[in-house]
GROMACS .gro file of C-alpha atoms in nm:
model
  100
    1UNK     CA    1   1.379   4.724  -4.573
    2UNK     CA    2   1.209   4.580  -4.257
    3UNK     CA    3   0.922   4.352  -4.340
    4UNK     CA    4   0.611   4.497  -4.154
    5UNK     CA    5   0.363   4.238  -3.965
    6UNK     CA    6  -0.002   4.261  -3.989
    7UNK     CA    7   0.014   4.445  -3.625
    8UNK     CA    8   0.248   4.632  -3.710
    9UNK     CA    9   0.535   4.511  -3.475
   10UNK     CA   10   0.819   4.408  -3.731
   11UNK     CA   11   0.999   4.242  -3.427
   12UNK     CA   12   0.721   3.989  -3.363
   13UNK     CA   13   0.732   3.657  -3.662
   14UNK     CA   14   0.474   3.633  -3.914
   15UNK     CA   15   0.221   3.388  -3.784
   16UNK     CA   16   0.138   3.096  -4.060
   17UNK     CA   17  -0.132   2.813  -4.041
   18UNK     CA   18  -0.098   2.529  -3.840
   19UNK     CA   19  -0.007   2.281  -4.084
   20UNK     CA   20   0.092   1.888  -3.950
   21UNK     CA   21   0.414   1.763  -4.098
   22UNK     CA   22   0.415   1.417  -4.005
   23UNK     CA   23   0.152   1.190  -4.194
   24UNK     CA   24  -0.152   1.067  -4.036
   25UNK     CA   25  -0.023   0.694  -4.032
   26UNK     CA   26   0.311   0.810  -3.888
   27UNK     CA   27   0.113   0.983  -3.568
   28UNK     CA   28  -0.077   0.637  -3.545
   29UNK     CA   29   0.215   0.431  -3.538
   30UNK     CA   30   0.375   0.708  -3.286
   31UNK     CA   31   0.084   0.654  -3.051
   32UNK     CA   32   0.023   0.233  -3.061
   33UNK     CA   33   0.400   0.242  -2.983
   34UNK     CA   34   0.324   0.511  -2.681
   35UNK     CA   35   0.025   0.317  -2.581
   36UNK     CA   36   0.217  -0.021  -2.595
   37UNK     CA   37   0.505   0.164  -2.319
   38UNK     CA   38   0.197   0.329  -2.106
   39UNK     CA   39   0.027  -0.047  -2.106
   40UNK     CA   40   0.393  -0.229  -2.009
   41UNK     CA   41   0.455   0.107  -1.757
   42UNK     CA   42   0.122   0.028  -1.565
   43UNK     CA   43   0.148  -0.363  -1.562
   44UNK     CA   44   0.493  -0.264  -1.368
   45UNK     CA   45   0.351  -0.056  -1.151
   46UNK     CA   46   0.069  -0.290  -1.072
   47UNK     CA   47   0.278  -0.580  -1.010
   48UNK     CA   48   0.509  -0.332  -0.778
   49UNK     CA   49   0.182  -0.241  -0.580
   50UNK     CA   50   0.064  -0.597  -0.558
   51UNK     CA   51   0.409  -0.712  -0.397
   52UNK     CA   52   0.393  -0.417  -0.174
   53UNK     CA   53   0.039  -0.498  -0.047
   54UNK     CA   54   0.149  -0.877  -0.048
   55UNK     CA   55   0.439  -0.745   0.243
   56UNK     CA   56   0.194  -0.530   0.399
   57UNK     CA   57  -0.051  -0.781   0.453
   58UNK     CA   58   0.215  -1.068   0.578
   59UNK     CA   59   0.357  -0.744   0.844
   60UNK     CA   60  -0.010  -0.730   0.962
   61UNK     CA   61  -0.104  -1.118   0.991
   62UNK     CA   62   0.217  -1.149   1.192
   63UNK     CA   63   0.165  -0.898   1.439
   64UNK     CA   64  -0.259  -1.045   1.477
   65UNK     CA   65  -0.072  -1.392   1.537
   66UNK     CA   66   0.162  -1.228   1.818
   67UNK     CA   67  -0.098  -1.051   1.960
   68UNK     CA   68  -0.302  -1.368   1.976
   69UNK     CA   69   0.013  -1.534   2.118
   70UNK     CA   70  -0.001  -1.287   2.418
   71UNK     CA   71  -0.341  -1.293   2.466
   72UNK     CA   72  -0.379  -1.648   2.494
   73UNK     CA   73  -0.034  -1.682   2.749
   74UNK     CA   74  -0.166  -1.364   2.936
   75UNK     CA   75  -0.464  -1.577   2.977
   76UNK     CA   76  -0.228  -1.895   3.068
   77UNK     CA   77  -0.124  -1.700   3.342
   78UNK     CA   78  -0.502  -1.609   3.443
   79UNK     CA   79  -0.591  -1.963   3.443
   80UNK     CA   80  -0.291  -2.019   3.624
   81UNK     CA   81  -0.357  -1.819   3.912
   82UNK     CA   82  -0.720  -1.907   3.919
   83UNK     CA   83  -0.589  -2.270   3.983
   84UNK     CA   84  -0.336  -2.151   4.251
   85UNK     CA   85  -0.566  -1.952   4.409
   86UNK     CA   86  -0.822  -2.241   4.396
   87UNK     CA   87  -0.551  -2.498   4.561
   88UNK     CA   88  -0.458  -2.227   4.859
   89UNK     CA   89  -0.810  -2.258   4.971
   90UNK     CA   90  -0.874  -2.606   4.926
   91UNK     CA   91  -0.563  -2.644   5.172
   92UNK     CA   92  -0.676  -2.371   5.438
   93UNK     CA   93  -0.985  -2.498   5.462
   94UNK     CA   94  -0.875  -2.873   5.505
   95UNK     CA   95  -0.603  -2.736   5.752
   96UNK     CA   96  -0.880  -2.600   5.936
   97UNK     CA   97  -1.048  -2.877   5.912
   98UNK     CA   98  -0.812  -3.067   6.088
   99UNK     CA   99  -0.745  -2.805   6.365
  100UNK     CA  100  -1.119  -2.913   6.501
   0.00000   0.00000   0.00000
């Protein structure tokens, strides 16, 4: 004889009440243990970001100190010329100068 459900489908289960089998103090223990993993899990992953932004930030301090470096020699080279240019006119007008 086939058991009939209260639906009437005998080829769907009987549906009980939800009844826990694991003790309350089991769960708790279950959960400080998962809480303990997700704490150590997220320390990791904090220290992993930290050394991350650490390399990001020593990549970006480098390339402000090159581009400093060029600045200051493309500015060398300004000077530089300024001088030149400076020293070229001193000696035209002395060689004119002369030529009187």
């Amino acid at each position: 004889m086939v058991k009939v459900n209260v639906s009437g489908r005998s080829w769907k289960v009987d549906h009980k009440p939800v009844r826990k089998n694991s003790a309350w103090e089991i769960r708790k223990l279950e959960r400080q243990a998962a809480d303990i993993i997700k704490a150590k899990e997220r320390q990791l992953k904090e220290e992993k970001q930290a050394k991350h932004d650490e390399a990001i930030q020593r990549i970006k301090d480098r390339r402000e100190q090159k581009a400093e470096k060029e600045r200051y020699e493309k500015l060398a080279l300004v000077m530089h010329r300024k001088k030149v240019e400076r020293i070229k006119k001193r000696e035209k007008r002395n060689k004119l100068l002369k030529e009187r």
